[in-house]
Amino acid sequence: MAMSMNAKRRTLEFAVLAVIVLIPVLGILRIDVTTGRFIVFNHYVLWGNFPLIFGSGALLIAAFALIYTLWGNAFCGWACPQNTLSEFTDKIMHKFLGRKGTIGVDTADGKFATKTTGQRNKLTSYLWITLILAAASAAAAVILLLYFFEPMEVVRQLTGTATHQVDNFWMFFWLGFFVVFIDIFTIRHAWCRYLCPYKLMPVVFWNKRVMKLVFDEKRSDECKTCQLCNVSCFMYLDPRTPEAQDLCVDCGECITACEVVNEKRGRAPLLKFYEGWFGWFNNVRQKFGGIDWLKVGAPLALMAIFTGMLIYGWSAYVPVDLNLSLKQNLSAQGADGVAESQYRIRVLNKALAPRNYHIEVRGINPEVLSFVDKDLPAGPGQELSIPLTVRLDPTKLQAGSNTLVVVLTSPDRPDIRLIDRATVVMAVAAPDTIVPEQGFDAGMPTVGQEDDGEEGGEEE
């Protein structure tokens, strides 16, 4: 037996909620609140990674533009979590306050109102509504926590089995709780009318072929006293009027109600979806001449561009960051009177797993270095800072430019090899100046460089 429209919609709504939960649980996307970095596929992504950061955001916007171009407001009624929670709240309100009972901001005039229908114990009803919505808000707050803390840490903190308190954990919980509670208790569908950014899509991508609800005006005489479509609309619209199109979320509840009534009368429903481009894709030959490629093609082209940007970003991604920098601008005097300059070697493990790294310093006489090759462990997301001192001894450094080379490898990932450089200028009269190598972008991995007969490079 084929699924009804309502069953399909509920299935998609729950699927979207499941995806929202699985995204942080599977490590697809999370934000580390301690560092402010994104965690994507269990790897840290720094804000400076423009292809990944900008490409992801732009691709998401382009995808929403394409969804609107093909299906109009159907996303709102079929997949939007805000609408799912609002519908859930409506059902709770109707159960305890009556068929048309409600609390919240009216979508028609924007005013806050309460209404009960039928015989109801208001105090008991309000108490049950508050408890149920508080539980739903707490569940939503826990989902929010998953986007900022490790899933197991969330479990430990909530169950009281954690060995230490995590900074800002309960602040995020209570912030999420109160925001969601206020939203579903008072705002709900008013968000769709006054605040939702998705409503900006018609300004740019509106066209006549977008999928929308239509009423058969020719048979309007058959629709006089039923009013079931009005009753079924949780947006409190009259689906038969053109004015309803601006706020209609294309959920199809009114269509289902109309089908039920007219099926008993042996007639076709008066309400249906105009499928627009979606119908065109199902019947290419009939509508080939009316394609507006500017409307449909623009989001597709943007999605292709931003997808390419993401692919490039991931192909160039390296799960460790190496940076060699001068710690002090001026040289310091060593114990033997020879000038010294201090460097800092910074290693950032961008993986959510411990890694071992091997660091070598080359290119300069080892006798002037306070550094020997090291094997260093780094925890998940840990940043290591290793001091490196160069003694500017004119008897052991040649006059002019001396290239200081730092090489990082990992026994855990043989494919990783990063190189960073700085130029030590040894002046005959004043050996106290160290300047960065001209044209070198410090901190960026060097690909395909040769050093001491070895070929440097890296790939994830």
Short mmCIF file of N, CA and C in Angstrom, two decimals, residues 137-269:
data_model
loop_
_atom_site.label_atom_id
_atom_site.label_comp_id
_atom_site.label_asym_id
_atom_site.label_seq_id
_atom_site.Cartn_x
_atom_site.Cartn_y
_atom_site.Cartn_z
N SER A 137 12.33 20.93 24.89
CA SER A 137 13.39 21.94 24.85
C SER A 137 14.70 21.38 25.39
N ALA A 138 14.61 20.56 26.44
CA ALA A 138 15.81 19.94 26.99
C ALA A 138 16.44 19.00 25.97
N ALA A 139 15.61 18.24 25.26
CA ALA A 139 16.13 17.34 24.23
C ALA A 139 16.82 18.13 23.12
N ALA A 140 16.21 19.25 22.72
CA ALA A 140 16.83 20.10 21.70
C ALA A 140 18.14 20.70 22.20
N ALA A 141 18.20 21.05 23.48
CA ALA A 141 19.43 21.61 24.05
C ALA A 141 20.55 20.58 24.07
N VAL A 142 20.21 19.32 24.32
CA VAL A 142 21.21 18.25 24.29
C VAL A 142 21.77 18.09 22.87
N ILE A 143 20.90 18.17 21.87
CA ILE A 143 21.37 18.10 20.49
C ILE A 143 22.31 19.26 20.20
N LEU A 144 21.98 20.44 20.72
CA LEU A 144 22.87 21.59 20.55
C LEU A 144 24.24 21.33 21.18
N LEU A 145 24.26 20.70 22.35
CA LEU A 145 25.53 20.40 23.02
C LEU A 145 26.41 19.51 22.16
N LEU A 146 25.81 18.61 21.41
CA LEU A 146 26.59 17.70 20.57
C LEU A 146 27.39 18.44 19.51
N TYR A 147 26.96 19.64 19.16
CA TYR A 147 27.68 20.43 18.16
C TYR A 147 28.86 21.20 18.76
N PHE A 148 29.01 21.16 20.09
CA PHE A 148 30.08 21.92 20.73
C PHE A 148 30.97 21.06 21.63
N PHE A 149 30.52 19.87 21.97
CA PHE A 149 31.30 19.01 22.85
C PHE A 149 31.29 17.58 22.31
N GLU A 150 32.29 16.80 22.68
CA GLU A 150 32.35 15.41 22.24
C GLU A 150 31.14 14.65 22.77
N PRO A 151 30.57 13.76 21.95
CA PRO A 151 29.35 13.04 22.36
C PRO A 151 29.49 12.33 23.70
N MET A 152 30.61 11.64 23.91
CA MET A 152 30.78 10.91 25.17
C MET A 152 30.93 11.88 26.34
N GLU A 153 31.53 13.03 26.10
CA GLU A 153 31.65 14.03 27.16
C GLU A 153 30.27 14.57 27.53
N VAL A 154 29.40 14.73 26.55
CA VAL A 154 28.03 15.16 26.81
C VAL A 154 27.32 14.14 27.69
N VAL A 155 27.49 12.86 27.36
CA VAL A 155 26.86 11.80 28.15
C VAL A 155 27.39 11.81 29.58
N ARG A 156 28.70 11.94 29.73
CA ARG A 156 29.30 11.93 31.08
C ARG A 156 28.83 13.12 31.90
N GLN A 157 28.77 14.29 31.29
CA GLN A 157 28.34 15.48 32.03
C GLN A 157 26.88 15.38 32.45
N LEU A 158 26.04 14.86 31.56
CA LEU A 158 24.61 14.77 31.86
C LEU A 158 24.30 13.69 32.88
N THR A 159 25.09 12.61 32.88
CA THR A 159 24.84 11.50 33.80
C THR A 159 25.60 11.64 35.12
N GLY A 160 26.43 12.67 35.23
CA GLY A 160 27.18 12.88 36.46
C GLY A 160 28.36 11.96 36.63
N THR A 161 28.82 11.31 35.57
CA THR A 161 29.96 10.39 35.67
C THR A 161 31.27 11.04 35.23
N ALA A 162 31.24 12.33 34.91
CA ALA A 162 32.45 13.02 34.46
C ALA A 162 33.39 13.24 35.63
N THR A 163 34.69 13.16 35.37
CA THR A 163 35.69 13.38 36.41
C THR A 163 36.00 14.85 36.63
N HIS A 164 35.54 15.71 35.72
CA HIS A 164 35.78 17.15 35.85
C HIS A 164 34.67 17.90 35.13
N GLN A 165 34.51 19.13 35.50
CA GLN A 165 33.51 19.98 34.85
C GLN A 165 34.11 20.63 33.60
N VAL A 166 33.34 20.65 32.54
CA VAL A 166 33.77 21.28 31.28
C VAL A 166 33.29 22.72 31.27
N ASP A 167 34.20 23.62 30.93
CA ASP A 167 33.84 25.04 30.90
C ASP A 167 32.70 25.30 29.93
N ASN A 168 31.75 26.09 30.37
CA ASN A 168 30.63 26.58 29.55
C ASN A 168 29.63 25.49 29.16
N PHE A 169 29.79 24.27 29.68
CA PHE A 169 28.88 23.19 29.29
C PHE A 169 27.45 23.52 29.66
N TRP A 170 27.22 23.83 30.93
CA TRP A 170 25.85 24.10 31.38
C TRP A 170 25.34 25.44 30.87
N MET A 171 26.24 26.36 30.59
CA MET A 171 25.80 27.62 29.99
C MET A 171 25.18 27.36 28.62
N PHE A 172 25.84 26.50 27.82
CA PHE A 172 25.30 26.17 26.50
C PHE A 172 23.98 25.41 26.63
N PHE A 173 23.90 24.53 27.62
CA PHE A 173 22.66 23.77 27.80
C PHE A 173 21.49 24.70 28.13
N TRP A 174 21.68 25.55 29.13
CA TRP A 174 20.56 26.41 29.55
C TRP A 174 20.25 27.47 28.50
N LEU A 175 21.25 27.93 27.80
CA LEU A 175 20.99 28.88 26.71
C LEU A 175 20.14 28.23 25.63
N GLY A 176 20.54 27.02 25.22
CA GLY A 176 19.75 26.30 24.22
C GLY A 176 18.35 25.98 24.72
N PHE A 177 18.25 25.60 25.99
CA PHE A 177 16.94 25.25 26.56
C PHE A 177 15.99 26.44 26.50
N PHE A 178 16.42 27.60 27.00
CA PHE A 178 15.51 28.75 27.07
C PHE A 178 15.19 29.31 25.68
N VAL A 179 16.15 29.29 24.77
CA VAL A 179 15.87 29.78 23.41
C VAL A 179 14.82 28.91 22.75
N VAL A 180 14.98 27.58 22.84
CA VAL A 180 14.01 26.67 22.21
C VAL A 180 12.66 26.76 22.91
N PHE A 181 12.67 26.82 24.24
CA PHE A 181 11.41 26.88 24.98
C PHE A 181 10.61 28.13 24.62
N ILE A 182 11.28 29.28 24.61
CA ILE A 182 10.58 30.52 24.25
C ILE A 182 10.09 30.46 22.81
N ASP A 183 10.89 29.86 21.95
CA ASP A 183 10.51 29.76 20.54
C ASP A 183 9.24 28.94 20.37
N ILE A 184 9.23 27.71 20.88
CA ILE A 184 8.08 26.84 20.62
C ILE A 184 6.88 27.20 21.49
N PHE A 185 7.11 27.85 22.62
CA PHE A 185 5.98 28.20 23.49
C PHE A 185 5.26 29.46 23.00
N THR A 186 5.99 30.39 22.41
CA THR A 186 5.37 31.67 22.05
C THR A 186 5.47 32.03 20.58
N ILE A 187 6.56 31.69 19.91
CA ILE A 187 6.80 32.20 18.55
C ILE A 187 6.28 31.25 17.48
N ARG A 188 6.85 30.05 17.44
CA ARG A 188 6.46 29.02 16.48
C ARG A 188 6.34 29.52 15.05
N HIS A 189 5.13 29.51 14.50
CA HIS A 189 4.93 29.83 13.08
C HIS A 189 5.14 31.31 12.77
N ALA A 190 5.14 32.17 13.79
CA ALA A 190 5.44 33.58 13.54
C ALA A 190 6.88 33.74 13.03
N TRP A 191 7.74 32.79 13.37
CA TRP A 191 9.11 32.81 12.82
C TRP A 191 9.07 32.75 11.30
N CYS A 192 8.19 31.91 10.77
CA CYS A 192 8.10 31.74 9.32
C CYS A 192 7.72 33.04 8.62
N ARG A 193 6.89 33.82 9.27
CA ARG A 193 6.40 35.04 8.63
C ARG A 193 7.34 36.23 8.80
N TYR A 194 7.95 36.35 9.97
CA TYR A 194 8.68 37.58 10.27
C TYR A 194 10.20 37.42 10.31
N LEU A 195 10.73 36.22 10.55
CA LEU A 195 12.16 36.09 10.83
C LEU A 195 12.92 35.14 9.91
N CYS A 196 12.24 34.21 9.28
CA CYS A 196 12.93 33.14 8.55
C CYS A 196 13.71 33.69 7.34
N PRO A 197 15.04 33.42 7.26
CA PRO A 197 15.82 33.89 6.11
C PRO A 197 15.46 33.17 4.81
N TYR A 198 14.87 31.98 4.91
CA TYR A 198 14.48 31.25 3.70
C TYR A 198 13.44 32.03 2.91
N LYS A 199 12.70 32.89 3.59
CA LYS A 199 11.67 33.68 2.91
C LYS A 199 12.27 34.74 1.98
N LEU A 200 13.59 34.92 2.05
CA LEU A 200 14.24 35.85 1.12
C LEU A 200 14.42 35.25 -0.27
N MET A 201 14.29 33.92 -0.37
CA MET A 201 14.49 33.26 -1.66
C MET A 201 13.57 33.78 -2.75
N PRO A 202 12.27 34.03 -2.48
CA PRO A 202 11.41 34.52 -3.56
C PRO A 202 11.86 35.85 -4.15
N VAL A 203 12.58 36.64 -3.37
CA VAL A 203 13.03 37.94 -3.87
C VAL A 203 13.97 37.76 -5.06
N VAL A 204 14.81 36.72 -5.01
CA VAL A 204 15.81 36.51 -6.06
C VAL A 204 15.40 35.42 -7.04
N PHE A 205 14.79 34.35 -6.53
CA PHE A 205 14.57 33.17 -7.36
C PHE A 205 13.10 32.88 -7.64
N TRP A 206 12.21 33.85 -7.39
CA TRP A 206 10.80 33.60 -7.65
C TRP A 206 10.56 33.43 -9.14
N ASN A 207 9.69 32.48 -9.49
CA ASN A 207 9.25 32.32 -10.87
C ASN A 207 7.92 31.59 -10.88
N LYS A 208 7.23 31.67 -11.98
CA LYS A 208 5.88 31.12 -12.07
C LYS A 208 5.87 29.60 -11.98
N ARG A 209 7.00 28.99 -12.27
CA ARG A 209 7.02 27.53 -12.31
C ARG A 209 7.35 26.89 -10.96
N VAL A 210 7.57 27.69 -9.92
CA VAL A 210 7.87 27.11 -8.63
C VAL A 210 6.65 26.31 -8.14
N MET A 211 6.92 25.20 -7.45
CA MET A 211 5.83 24.37 -6.95
C MET A 211 5.04 25.12 -5.89
N LYS A 212 3.71 25.09 -6.00
CA LYS A 212 2.87 25.82 -5.05
C LYS A 212 1.48 25.20 -5.00
N LEU A 213 0.73 25.61 -4.00
CA LEU A 213 -0.64 25.15 -3.82
C LEU A 213 -1.58 25.92 -4.74
N VAL A 214 -2.49 25.20 -5.41
CA VAL A 214 -3.46 25.87 -6.29
C VAL A 214 -4.87 25.36 -5.96
N PHE A 215 -5.83 26.26 -6.14
CA PHE A 215 -7.24 25.95 -5.89
C PHE A 215 -7.99 26.04 -7.22
N ASP A 216 -8.85 25.06 -7.47
CA ASP A 216 -9.62 25.01 -8.71
C ASP A 216 -10.78 26.01 -8.62
N GLU A 217 -10.53 27.22 -9.14
CA GLU A 217 -11.54 28.27 -9.07
C GLU A 217 -12.81 27.91 -9.85
N LYS A 218 -12.66 27.12 -10.90
CA LYS A 218 -13.81 26.78 -11.73
C LYS A 218 -14.84 25.96 -10.95
N ARG A 219 -14.39 25.27 -9.92
CA ARG A 219 -15.31 24.43 -9.14
C ARG A 219 -15.56 25.03 -7.75
N SER A 220 -15.36 26.32 -7.61
CA SER A 220 -15.49 26.95 -6.30
C SER A 220 -16.90 26.80 -5.72
N ASP A 221 -17.90 26.62 -6.59
CA ASP A 221 -19.27 26.44 -6.11
C ASP A 221 -19.42 25.15 -5.29
N GLU A 222 -18.52 24.19 -5.53
CA GLU A 222 -18.59 22.92 -4.80
C GLU A 222 -18.00 23.05 -3.40
N CYS A 223 -17.34 24.17 -3.14
CA CYS A 223 -16.66 24.35 -1.85
C CYS A 223 -17.34 25.50 -1.10
N LYS A 224 -18.37 25.18 -0.35
CA LYS A 224 -19.14 26.22 0.33
C LYS A 224 -19.08 26.11 1.85
N THR A 225 -19.39 24.93 2.36
CA THR A 225 -19.58 24.80 3.81
C THR A 225 -18.59 23.86 4.49
N CYS A 226 -17.75 23.20 3.74
CA CYS A 226 -16.86 22.19 4.32
C CYS A 226 -15.88 22.80 5.33
N GLN A 227 -15.03 23.71 4.86
CA GLN A 227 -14.05 24.41 5.70
C GLN A 227 -13.00 23.48 6.33
N LEU A 228 -12.95 22.22 5.89
CA LEU A 228 -11.99 21.30 6.50
C LEU A 228 -10.55 21.69 6.18
N CYS A 229 -10.34 22.29 5.01
CA CYS A 229 -8.99 22.73 4.66
C CYS A 229 -8.52 23.83 5.60
N ASN A 230 -9.44 24.71 5.99
CA ASN A 230 -9.08 25.77 6.94
C ASN A 230 -8.70 25.19 8.29
N VAL A 231 -9.49 24.23 8.74
CA VAL A 231 -9.26 23.62 10.04
C VAL A 231 -7.93 22.88 10.08
N SER A 232 -7.58 22.24 8.98
CA SER A 232 -6.36 21.42 8.94
C SER A 232 -5.09 22.25 8.83
N CYS A 233 -5.20 23.53 8.46
CA CYS A 233 -4.01 24.36 8.24
C CYS A 233 -3.45 24.86 9.56
N PHE A 234 -2.24 24.41 9.93
CA PHE A 234 -1.64 24.86 11.18
C PHE A 234 -1.03 26.26 11.06
N MET A 235 -0.99 26.81 9.84
CA MET A 235 -0.57 28.20 9.66
C MET A 235 -1.75 29.16 9.77
N TYR A 236 -2.94 28.61 10.02
CA TYR A 236 -4.17 29.40 10.16
C TYR A 236 -4.45 30.24 8.91
N LEU A 237 -4.33 29.59 7.74
CA LEU A 237 -4.59 30.24 6.46
C LEU A 237 -5.83 29.65 5.82
N ASP A 238 -6.39 30.38 4.89
CA ASP A 238 -7.43 29.84 4.02
C ASP A 238 -6.74 29.43 2.72
N PRO A 239 -6.50 28.13 2.52
CA PRO A 239 -5.72 27.69 1.36
C PRO A 239 -6.34 28.06 0.02
N ARG A 240 -7.59 28.45 0.01
CA ARG A 240 -8.26 28.75 -1.25
C ARG A 240 -7.99 30.16 -1.75
N THR A 241 -7.38 30.99 -0.93
CA THR A 241 -7.17 32.38 -1.31
C THR A 241 -5.74 32.60 -1.82
N PRO A 242 -5.57 33.51 -2.76
CA PRO A 242 -4.21 33.82 -3.27
C PRO A 242 -3.29 34.35 -2.18
N GLU A 243 -3.86 35.04 -1.19
CA GLU A 243 -3.04 35.61 -0.12
C GLU A 243 -2.32 34.54 0.68
N ALA A 244 -2.83 33.32 0.66
CA ALA A 244 -2.23 32.24 1.44
C ALA A 244 -0.88 31.81 0.88
N GLN A 245 -0.58 32.13 -0.38
CA GLN A 245 0.63 31.64 -1.01
C GLN A 245 1.90 32.15 -0.33
N ASP A 246 1.85 33.38 0.19
CA ASP A 246 3.04 33.95 0.80
C ASP A 246 3.46 33.21 2.07
N LEU A 247 2.49 32.70 2.82
CA LEU A 247 2.79 32.04 4.08
C LEU A 247 2.64 30.53 4.03
N CYS A 248 2.06 30.01 2.97
CA CYS A 248 1.86 28.56 2.85
C CYS A 248 3.20 27.84 2.83
N VAL A 249 3.31 26.76 3.61
CA VAL A 249 4.55 25.99 3.67
C VAL A 249 4.45 24.71 2.86
N ASP A 250 3.40 24.58 2.06
CA ASP A 250 3.25 23.44 1.14
C ASP A 250 3.33 22.10 1.86
N CYS A 251 2.74 22.03 3.04
CA CYS A 251 2.78 20.77 3.78
C CYS A 251 1.84 19.73 3.18
N GLY A 252 0.76 20.18 2.53
CA GLY A 252 -0.18 19.27 1.91
C GLY A 252 -1.30 18.80 2.81
N GLU A 253 -1.38 19.32 4.04
CA GLU A 253 -2.45 18.90 4.96
C GLU A 253 -3.82 19.25 4.39
N CYS A 254 -3.95 20.43 3.80
CA CYS A 254 -5.25 20.83 3.25
C CYS A 254 -5.61 19.98 2.03
N ILE A 255 -4.61 19.58 1.26
CA ILE A 255 -4.87 18.72 0.09
C ILE A 255 -5.39 17.37 0.55
N THR A 256 -4.76 16.83 1.60
CA THR A 256 -5.21 15.54 2.14
C THR A 256 -6.64 15.65 2.65
N ALA A 257 -6.94 16.74 3.37
CA ALA A 257 -8.31 16.93 3.88
C ALA A 257 -9.30 17.03 2.74
N CYS A 258 -8.94 17.76 1.69
CA CYS A 258 -9.84 17.92 0.54
C CYS A 258 -10.04 16.59 -0.19
N GLU A 259 -8.99 15.79 -0.27
CA GLU A 259 -9.10 14.48 -0.91
C GLU A 259 -10.05 13.57 -0.14
N VAL A 260 -9.96 13.61 1.20
CA VAL A 260 -10.82 12.76 2.02
C VAL A 260 -12.28 13.11 1.82
N VAL A 261 -12.59 14.40 1.83
CA VAL A 261 -13.98 14.84 1.67
C VAL A 261 -14.52 14.50 0.29
N ASN A 262 -13.76 14.82 -0.75
CA ASN A 262 -14.26 14.64 -2.11
C ASN A 262 -14.22 13.19 -2.57
N GLU A 263 -13.38 12.38 -1.93
CA GLU A 263 -13.38 10.96 -2.27
C GLU A 263 -14.72 10.32 -1.89
N LYS A 264 -15.29 10.76 -0.77
CA LYS A 264 -16.59 10.24 -0.37
C LYS A 264 -17.69 10.65 -1.34
N ARG A 265 -17.48 11.78 -2.01
CA ARG A 265 -18.47 12.28 -2.96
C ARG A 265 -18.18 11.81 -4.39
N GLY A 266 -17.08 11.07 -4.54
CA GLY A 266 -16.73 10.58 -5.87
C GLY A 266 -16.21 11.66 -6.79
N ARG A 267 -15.58 12.69 -6.22
CA ARG A 267 -15.07 13.79 -7.02
C ARG A 267 -13.58 14.00 -6.74
N ALA A 268 -12.94 14.68 -7.68
CA ALA A 268 -11.53 15.01 -7.52
C ALA A 268 -11.39 16.17 -6.53
N PRO A 269 -10.29 16.25 -5.80
CA PRO A 269 -10.11 17.35 -4.85
C PRO A 269 -9.97 18.69 -5.57
#
